[in-house]
Short mmCIF file of C-alpha atoms in Angstrom, two decimals:
data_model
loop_
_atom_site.label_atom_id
_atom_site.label_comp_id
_atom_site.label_asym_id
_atom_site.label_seq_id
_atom_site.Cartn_x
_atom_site.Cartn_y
_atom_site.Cartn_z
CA UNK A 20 147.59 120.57 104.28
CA UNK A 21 148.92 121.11 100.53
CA UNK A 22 151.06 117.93 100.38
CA UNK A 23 147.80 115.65 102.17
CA UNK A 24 145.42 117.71 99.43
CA UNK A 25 147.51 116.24 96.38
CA UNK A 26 147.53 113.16 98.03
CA UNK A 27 144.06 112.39 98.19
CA UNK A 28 143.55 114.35 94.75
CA UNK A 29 143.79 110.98 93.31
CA UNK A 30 141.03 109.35 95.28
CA UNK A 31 138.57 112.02 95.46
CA UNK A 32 139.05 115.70 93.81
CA UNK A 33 135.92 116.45 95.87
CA UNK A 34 137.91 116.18 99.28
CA UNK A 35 140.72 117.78 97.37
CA UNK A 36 139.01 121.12 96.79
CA UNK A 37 137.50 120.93 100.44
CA UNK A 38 140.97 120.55 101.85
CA UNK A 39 141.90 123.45 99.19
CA UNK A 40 138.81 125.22 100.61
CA UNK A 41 140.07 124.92 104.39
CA UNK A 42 143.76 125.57 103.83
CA UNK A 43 142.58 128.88 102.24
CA UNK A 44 140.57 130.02 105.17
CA UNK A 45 143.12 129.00 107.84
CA UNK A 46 145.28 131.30 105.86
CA UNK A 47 143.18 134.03 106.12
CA UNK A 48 142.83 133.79 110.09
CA UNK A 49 146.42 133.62 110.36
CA UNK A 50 146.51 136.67 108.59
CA UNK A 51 143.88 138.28 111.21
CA UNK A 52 141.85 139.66 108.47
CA UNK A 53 138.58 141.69 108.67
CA UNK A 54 135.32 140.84 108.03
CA UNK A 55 135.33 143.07 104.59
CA UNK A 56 138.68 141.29 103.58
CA UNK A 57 136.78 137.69 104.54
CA UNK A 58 133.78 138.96 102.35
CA UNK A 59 136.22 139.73 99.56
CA UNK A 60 138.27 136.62 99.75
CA UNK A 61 134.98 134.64 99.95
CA UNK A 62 133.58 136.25 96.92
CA UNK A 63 137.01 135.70 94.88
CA UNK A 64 137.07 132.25 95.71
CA UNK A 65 133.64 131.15 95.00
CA UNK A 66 133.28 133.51 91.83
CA UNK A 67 130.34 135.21 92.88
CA UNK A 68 128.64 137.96 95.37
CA UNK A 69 129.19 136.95 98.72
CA UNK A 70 127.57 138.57 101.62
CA UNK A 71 128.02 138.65 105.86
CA UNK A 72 125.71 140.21 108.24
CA UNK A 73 125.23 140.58 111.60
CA UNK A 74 122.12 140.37 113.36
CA UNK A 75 123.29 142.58 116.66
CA UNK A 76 124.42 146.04 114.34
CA UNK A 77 122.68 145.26 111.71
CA UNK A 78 125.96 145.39 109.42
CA UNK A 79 126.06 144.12 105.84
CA UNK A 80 128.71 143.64 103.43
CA UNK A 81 127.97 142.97 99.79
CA UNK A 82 131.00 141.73 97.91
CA UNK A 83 131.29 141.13 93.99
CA UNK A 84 134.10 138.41 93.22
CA UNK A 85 136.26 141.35 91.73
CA UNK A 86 136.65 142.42 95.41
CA UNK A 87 134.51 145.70 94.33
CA UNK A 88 131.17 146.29 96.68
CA UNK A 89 128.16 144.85 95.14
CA UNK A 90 126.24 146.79 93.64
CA UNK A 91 123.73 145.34 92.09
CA UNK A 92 120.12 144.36 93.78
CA UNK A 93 120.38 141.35 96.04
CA UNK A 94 119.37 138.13 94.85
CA UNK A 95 118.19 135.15 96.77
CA UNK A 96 120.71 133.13 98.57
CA UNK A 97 121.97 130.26 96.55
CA UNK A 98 123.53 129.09 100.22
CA UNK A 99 123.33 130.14 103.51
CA UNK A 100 125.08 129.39 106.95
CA UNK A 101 124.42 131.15 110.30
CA UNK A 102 127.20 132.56 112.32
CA UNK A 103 127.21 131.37 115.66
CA UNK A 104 129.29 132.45 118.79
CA UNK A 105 128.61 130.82 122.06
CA UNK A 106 125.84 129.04 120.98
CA UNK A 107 124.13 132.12 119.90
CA UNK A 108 123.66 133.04 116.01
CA UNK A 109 124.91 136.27 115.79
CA UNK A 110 124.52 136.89 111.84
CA UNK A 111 124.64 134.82 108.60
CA UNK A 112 126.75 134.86 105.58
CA UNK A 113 125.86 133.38 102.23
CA UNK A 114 126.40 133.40 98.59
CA UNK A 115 124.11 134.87 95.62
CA UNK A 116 125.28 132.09 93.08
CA UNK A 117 123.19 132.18 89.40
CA UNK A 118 121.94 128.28 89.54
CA UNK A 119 122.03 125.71 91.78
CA UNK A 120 124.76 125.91 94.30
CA UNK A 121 128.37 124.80 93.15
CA UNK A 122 129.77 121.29 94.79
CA UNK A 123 132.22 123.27 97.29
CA UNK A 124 129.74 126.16 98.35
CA UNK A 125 128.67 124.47 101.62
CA UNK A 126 132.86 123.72 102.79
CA UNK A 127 132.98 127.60 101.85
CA UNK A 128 130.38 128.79 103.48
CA UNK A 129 131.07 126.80 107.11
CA UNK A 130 134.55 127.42 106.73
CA UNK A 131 133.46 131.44 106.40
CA UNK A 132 130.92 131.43 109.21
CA UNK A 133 133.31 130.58 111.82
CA UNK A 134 136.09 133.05 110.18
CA UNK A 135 133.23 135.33 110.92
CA UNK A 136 132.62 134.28 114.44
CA UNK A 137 136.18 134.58 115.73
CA UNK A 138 136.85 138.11 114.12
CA UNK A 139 133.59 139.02 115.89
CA UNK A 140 134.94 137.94 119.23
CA UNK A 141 138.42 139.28 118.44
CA UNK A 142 137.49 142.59 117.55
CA UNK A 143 134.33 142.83 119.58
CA UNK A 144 133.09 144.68 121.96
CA UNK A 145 131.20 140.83 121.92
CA UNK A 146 127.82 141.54 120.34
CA UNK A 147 126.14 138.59 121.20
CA UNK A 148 123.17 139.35 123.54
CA UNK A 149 124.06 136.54 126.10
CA UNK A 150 126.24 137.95 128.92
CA UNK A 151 128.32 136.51 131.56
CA UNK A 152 125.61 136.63 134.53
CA UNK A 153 128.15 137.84 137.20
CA UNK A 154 129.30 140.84 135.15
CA UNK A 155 125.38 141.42 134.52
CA UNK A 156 124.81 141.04 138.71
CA UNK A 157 127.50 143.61 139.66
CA UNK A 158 126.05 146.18 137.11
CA UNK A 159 122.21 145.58 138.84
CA UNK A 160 123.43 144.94 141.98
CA UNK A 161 123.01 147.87 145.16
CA UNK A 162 126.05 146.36 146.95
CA UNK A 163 128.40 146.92 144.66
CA UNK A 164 130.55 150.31 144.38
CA UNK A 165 131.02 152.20 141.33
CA UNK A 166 134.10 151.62 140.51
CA UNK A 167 133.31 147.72 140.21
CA UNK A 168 129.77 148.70 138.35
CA UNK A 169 131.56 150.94 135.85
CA UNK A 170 134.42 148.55 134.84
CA UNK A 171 131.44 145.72 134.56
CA UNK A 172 129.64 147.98 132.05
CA UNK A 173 132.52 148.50 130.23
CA UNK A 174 133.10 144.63 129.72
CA UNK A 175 129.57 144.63 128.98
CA UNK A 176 130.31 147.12 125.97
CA UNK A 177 128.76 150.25 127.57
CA UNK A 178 130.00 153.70 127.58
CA UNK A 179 130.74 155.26 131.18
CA UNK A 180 128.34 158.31 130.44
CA UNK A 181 125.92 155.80 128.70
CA UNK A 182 122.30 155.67 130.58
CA UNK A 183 121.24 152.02 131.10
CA UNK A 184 117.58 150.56 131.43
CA UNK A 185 116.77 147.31 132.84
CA UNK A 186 113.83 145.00 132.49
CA UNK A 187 112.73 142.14 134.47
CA UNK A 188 111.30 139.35 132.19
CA UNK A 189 109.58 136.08 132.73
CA UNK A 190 109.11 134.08 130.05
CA UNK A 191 109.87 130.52 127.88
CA UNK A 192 111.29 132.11 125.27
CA UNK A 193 115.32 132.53 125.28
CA UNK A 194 116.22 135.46 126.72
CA UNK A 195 118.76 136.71 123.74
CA UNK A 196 115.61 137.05 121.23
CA UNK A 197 113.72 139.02 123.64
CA UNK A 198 116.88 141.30 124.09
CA UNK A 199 117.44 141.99 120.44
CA UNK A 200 113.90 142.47 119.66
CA UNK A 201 113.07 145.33 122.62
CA UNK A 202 116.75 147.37 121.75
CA UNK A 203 116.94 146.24 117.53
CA UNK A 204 119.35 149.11 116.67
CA UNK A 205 121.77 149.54 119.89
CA UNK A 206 123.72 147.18 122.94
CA UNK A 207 121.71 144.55 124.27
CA UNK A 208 123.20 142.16 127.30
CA UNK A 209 120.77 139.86 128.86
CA UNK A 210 121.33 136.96 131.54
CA UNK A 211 119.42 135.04 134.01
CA UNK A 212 119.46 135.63 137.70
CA UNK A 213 117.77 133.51 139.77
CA UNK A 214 113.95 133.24 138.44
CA UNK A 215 114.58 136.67 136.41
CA UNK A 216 116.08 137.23 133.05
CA UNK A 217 117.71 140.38 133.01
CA UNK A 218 117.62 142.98 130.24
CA UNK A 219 120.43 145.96 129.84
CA UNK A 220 120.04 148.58 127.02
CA UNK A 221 119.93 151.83 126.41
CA UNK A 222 116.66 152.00 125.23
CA UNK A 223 113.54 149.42 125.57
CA UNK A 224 110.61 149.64 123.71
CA UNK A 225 108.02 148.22 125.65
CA UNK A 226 105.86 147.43 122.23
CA UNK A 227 108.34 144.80 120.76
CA UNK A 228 108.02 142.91 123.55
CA UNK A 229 106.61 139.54 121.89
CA UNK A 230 103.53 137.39 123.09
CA UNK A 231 103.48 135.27 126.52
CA UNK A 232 106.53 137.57 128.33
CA UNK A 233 105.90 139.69 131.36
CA UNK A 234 108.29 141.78 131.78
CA UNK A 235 108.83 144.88 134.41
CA UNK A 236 110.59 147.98 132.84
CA UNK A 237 112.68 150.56 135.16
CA UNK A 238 113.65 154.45 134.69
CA UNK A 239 116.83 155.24 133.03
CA UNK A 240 119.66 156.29 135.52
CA UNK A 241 121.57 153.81 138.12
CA UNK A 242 121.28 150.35 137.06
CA UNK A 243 120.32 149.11 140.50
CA UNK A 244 117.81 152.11 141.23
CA UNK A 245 116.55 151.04 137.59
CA UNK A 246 116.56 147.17 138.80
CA UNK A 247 114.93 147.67 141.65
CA UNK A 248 111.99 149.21 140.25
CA UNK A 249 112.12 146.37 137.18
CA UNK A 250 111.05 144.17 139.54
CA UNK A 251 109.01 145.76 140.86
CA UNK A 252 107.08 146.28 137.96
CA UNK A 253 107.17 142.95 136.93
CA UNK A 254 105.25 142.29 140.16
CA UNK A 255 102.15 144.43 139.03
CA UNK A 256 101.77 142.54 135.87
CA UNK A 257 99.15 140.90 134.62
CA UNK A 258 97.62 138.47 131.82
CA UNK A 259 95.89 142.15 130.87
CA UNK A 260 98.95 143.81 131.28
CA UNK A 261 101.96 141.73 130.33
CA UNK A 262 104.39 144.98 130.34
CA UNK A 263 104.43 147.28 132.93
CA UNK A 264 106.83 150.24 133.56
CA UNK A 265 107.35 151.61 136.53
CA UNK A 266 107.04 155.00 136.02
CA UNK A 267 103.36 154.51 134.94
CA UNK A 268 102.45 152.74 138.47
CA UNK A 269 102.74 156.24 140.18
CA UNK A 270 101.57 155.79 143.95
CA UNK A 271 100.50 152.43 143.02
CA UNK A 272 103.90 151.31 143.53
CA UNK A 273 103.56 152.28 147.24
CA UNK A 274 102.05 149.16 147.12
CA UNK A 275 104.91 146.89 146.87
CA UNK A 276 106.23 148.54 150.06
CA UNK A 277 103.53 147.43 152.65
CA UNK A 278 104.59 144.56 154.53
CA UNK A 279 103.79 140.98 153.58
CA UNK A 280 102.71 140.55 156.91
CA UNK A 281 100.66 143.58 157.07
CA UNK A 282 98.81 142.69 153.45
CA UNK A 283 98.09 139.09 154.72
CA UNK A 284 96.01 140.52 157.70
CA UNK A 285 93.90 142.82 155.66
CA UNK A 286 90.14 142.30 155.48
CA UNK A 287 89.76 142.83 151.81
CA UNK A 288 93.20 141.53 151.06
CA UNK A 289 92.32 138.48 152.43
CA UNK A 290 88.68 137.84 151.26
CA UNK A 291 90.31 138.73 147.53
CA UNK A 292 92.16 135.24 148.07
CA UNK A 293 88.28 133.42 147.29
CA UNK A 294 88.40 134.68 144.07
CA UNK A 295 92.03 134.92 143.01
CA UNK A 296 91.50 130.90 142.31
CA UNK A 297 89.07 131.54 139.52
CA UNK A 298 90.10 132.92 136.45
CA UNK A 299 86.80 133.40 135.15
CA UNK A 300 85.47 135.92 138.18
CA UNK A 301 89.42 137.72 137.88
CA UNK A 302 89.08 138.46 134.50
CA UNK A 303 85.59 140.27 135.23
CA UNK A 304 86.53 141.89 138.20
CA UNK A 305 89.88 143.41 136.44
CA UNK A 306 87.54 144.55 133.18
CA UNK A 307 84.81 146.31 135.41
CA UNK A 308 87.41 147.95 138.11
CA UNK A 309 88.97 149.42 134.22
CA UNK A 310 85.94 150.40 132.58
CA UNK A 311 82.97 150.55 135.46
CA UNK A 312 80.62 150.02 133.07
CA UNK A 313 78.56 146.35 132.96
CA UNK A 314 78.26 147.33 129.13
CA UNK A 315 81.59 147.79 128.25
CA UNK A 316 82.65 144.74 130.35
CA UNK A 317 79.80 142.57 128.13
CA UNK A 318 81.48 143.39 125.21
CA UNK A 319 85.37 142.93 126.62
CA UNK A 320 84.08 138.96 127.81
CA UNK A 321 81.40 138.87 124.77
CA UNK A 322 78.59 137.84 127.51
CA UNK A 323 75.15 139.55 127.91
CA UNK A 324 75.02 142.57 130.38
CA UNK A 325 72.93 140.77 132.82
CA UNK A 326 75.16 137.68 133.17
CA UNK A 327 77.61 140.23 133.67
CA UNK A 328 75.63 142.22 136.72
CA UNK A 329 74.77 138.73 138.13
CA UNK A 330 78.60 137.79 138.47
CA UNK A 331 79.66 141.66 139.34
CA UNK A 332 77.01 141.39 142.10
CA UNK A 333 78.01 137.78 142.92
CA UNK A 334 81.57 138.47 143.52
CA UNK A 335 80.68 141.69 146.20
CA UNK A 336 78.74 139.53 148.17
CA UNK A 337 82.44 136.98 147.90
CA UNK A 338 84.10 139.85 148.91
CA UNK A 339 81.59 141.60 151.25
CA UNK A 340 82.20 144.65 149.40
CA UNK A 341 79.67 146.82 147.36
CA UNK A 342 81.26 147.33 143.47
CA UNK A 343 78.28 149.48 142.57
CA UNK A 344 80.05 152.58 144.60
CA UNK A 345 83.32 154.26 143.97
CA UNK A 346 84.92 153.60 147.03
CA UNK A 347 83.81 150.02 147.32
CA UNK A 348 85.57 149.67 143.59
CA UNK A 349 88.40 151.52 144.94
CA UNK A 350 89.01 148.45 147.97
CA UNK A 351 88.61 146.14 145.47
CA UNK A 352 91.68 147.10 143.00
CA UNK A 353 93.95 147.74 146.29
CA UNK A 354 92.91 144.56 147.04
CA UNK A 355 93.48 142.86 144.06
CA UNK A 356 96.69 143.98 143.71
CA UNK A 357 97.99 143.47 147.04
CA UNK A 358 96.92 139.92 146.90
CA UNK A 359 98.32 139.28 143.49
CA UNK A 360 101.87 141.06 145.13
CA UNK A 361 101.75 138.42 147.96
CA UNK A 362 101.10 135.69 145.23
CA UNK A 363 103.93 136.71 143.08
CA UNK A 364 106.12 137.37 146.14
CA UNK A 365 105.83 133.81 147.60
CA UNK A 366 106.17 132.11 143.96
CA UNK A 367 109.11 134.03 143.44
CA UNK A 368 110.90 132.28 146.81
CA UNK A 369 109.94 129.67 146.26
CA UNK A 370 111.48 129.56 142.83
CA UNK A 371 114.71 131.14 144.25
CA UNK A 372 114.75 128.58 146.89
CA UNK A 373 114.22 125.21 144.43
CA UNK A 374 117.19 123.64 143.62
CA UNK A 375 115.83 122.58 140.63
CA UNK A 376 114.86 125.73 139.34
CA UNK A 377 118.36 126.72 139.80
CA UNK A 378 120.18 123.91 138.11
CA UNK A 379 117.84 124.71 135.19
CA UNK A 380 118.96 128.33 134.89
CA UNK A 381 118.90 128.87 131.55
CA UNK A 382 119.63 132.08 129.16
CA UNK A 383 115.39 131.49 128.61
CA UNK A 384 114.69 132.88 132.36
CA UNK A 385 112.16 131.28 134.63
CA UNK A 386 108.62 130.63 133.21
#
């Protein structure tokens, strides 16, 4: 690399320093350096504070280019580069250069994101969120024993005596941002299975959960108790209720138990199925089973209170049951969720069943 730098010194010192610039690095991950001695080499070289951080831990390093930790008040990035390991960016590193950036900053910088990237994955455990989805089945799965679950949460990164949640999520958005937004601070591993992304952590906050997922969340404990009643969950949400966890369904999840078969040939289950097309009578029904007031449904849909009583009234008469009572309210919300569980439960088949939904199994989970 020295002898082809000199070389080409004569045609172009630009691609001279650049070789200079790579040589250097290669060095450094022969050496099987740290990311603090890559921060302070990086600083040296270019002159000026250099920085890494990573996005999973939440680690930064700060270096001043006499190898000291910086210690004055960040400044903007002059340059930045993201560090990316299997296709996932992981963290950044950049320089905080007075002025416009210097002619070899951007070699530096790419050359010092992937030094990054490999000492990640050589000194892991791997903190990207993406995880190999067959380690991620054995951990969720009921079949497997626990000597197989515990060695694939130890791959994973997990502790033995660590308590893992799960969540079930549906959604278009990748499946690694939704992991690292619900568990910021701690492990995240998240993979798609079948039509289901799934979420490990150790904690999941069911608040950070972004706009347009549904996601199912279950109890702490076993991993497959906890997957188990993920899904479940995720069944009983709604456009109202995105995120649901499963320990605030109570008998509610009974629900999910009653067979398909038995659902199907229920009176009110089955008269619930005129409605279910039209989003319109759905939303008012769910608003006036939650509040039972024609008022407070008026101001929920912004309509007048008697537009509201004529569509309560005409959607009993749909159903053939009378909303103004208690009990006839209480049919109505069985019903309504039992029908929604048979909708959910054939769409989910028939997802699993698709070859095309499984050739485009993504890290983004099924939509």
């Amino acid at each position: 690399m020295e002898a082809l730098a000199v070389r080409l010194s004569g045609l172009d010192p630009y691609v001279e320093g650049a070789l200079r610039v790579v040589a250097f690095y290669d060095t450094l991950m022969r050496r099987r350096v740290d990311l603090p001695a890559l921060a302070r080499a990086s600083a040296g070289l270019a002159e000026c504070v250099a920085g890494v951080r990573l996005h999973g831990t939440g680690r930064t390093i700060r270096v001043a280019p006499d190898g000291a930790e910086a210690s004055a008040r960040p400044v903007p990035a002059s340059a930045s580069v993201p560090i990316t390991l299997d296709g996932e960016e992981i963290g950044v590193v950049w320089l905080e250069r007075p002025g416009p950036p210097g002619p070899l900053d951007a070699v530096l910088l790419d050359r010092l994101a992937l030094a990054a990237a490999a000492v990640v994955e050589r000194y892991g455990p791997a903190t990207t969120t993406m995880a190999d989805p067959a380690l991620v089945e054995l951990v969720v799965s009921s079949d497997t024993d626990e000597a197989a679950r515990a060695r694939a949460l130890r791959l994973l990164g997990f502790a033995a005596d660590q308590p893992v949640r799960v969540a079930a999520v549906r959604s278009r958005l990748p499946l690694d941002r939704i992991g690292s937004l619900v568990c910021p601070a701690r492990l995240v591993k998240a993979a798609p299975l079948a039509d289901v992304g799934v979420v490990l952590a150790t904690t999941v906050d069911p608040e950070r959960f972004p706009e347009g997922v549904r996601a199912g969340i279950g109890g702490a404990g076993s991993p497959a108790r906890s997957w188990r009643e993920a899904r479940t969950a995720l069944r009983f949400t709604t456009a109202r209720e995105p995120v649901v966890h499963h320990d605030d369904l109570g008998a509610l999840a009974l629900l999910a138990e009653v067979p398909e078969d038995a659902s199907r040939g229920n009176a009110d289950v089955a008269a619930m199925a005129r409605i279910t097309g039209n989003a319109d009578d759905v939303e008012t029904l769910e608003a006036y089973l939650a509040t039972g007031s024609l008022r407070q449904v008026a101001d929920l849909l912004h309509l007048h209170h008697s537009s509201v009583a004529r569509r309560i009234e005409q959607i009993g008469r749909t159903l053939g049951i009378d909303l103004t009572t208690a009990s006839g309210r209480t049919r109505a919300g069985i019903a309504l969720v039992a029908r929604r569980l048979l909708d959910d439960g054939r769409a989910a088949e028939e997802a699993t069943r698709s070859p095309v939904s499984r050739s485009r199994a993504r890290p983004s989970g099924s939509a």
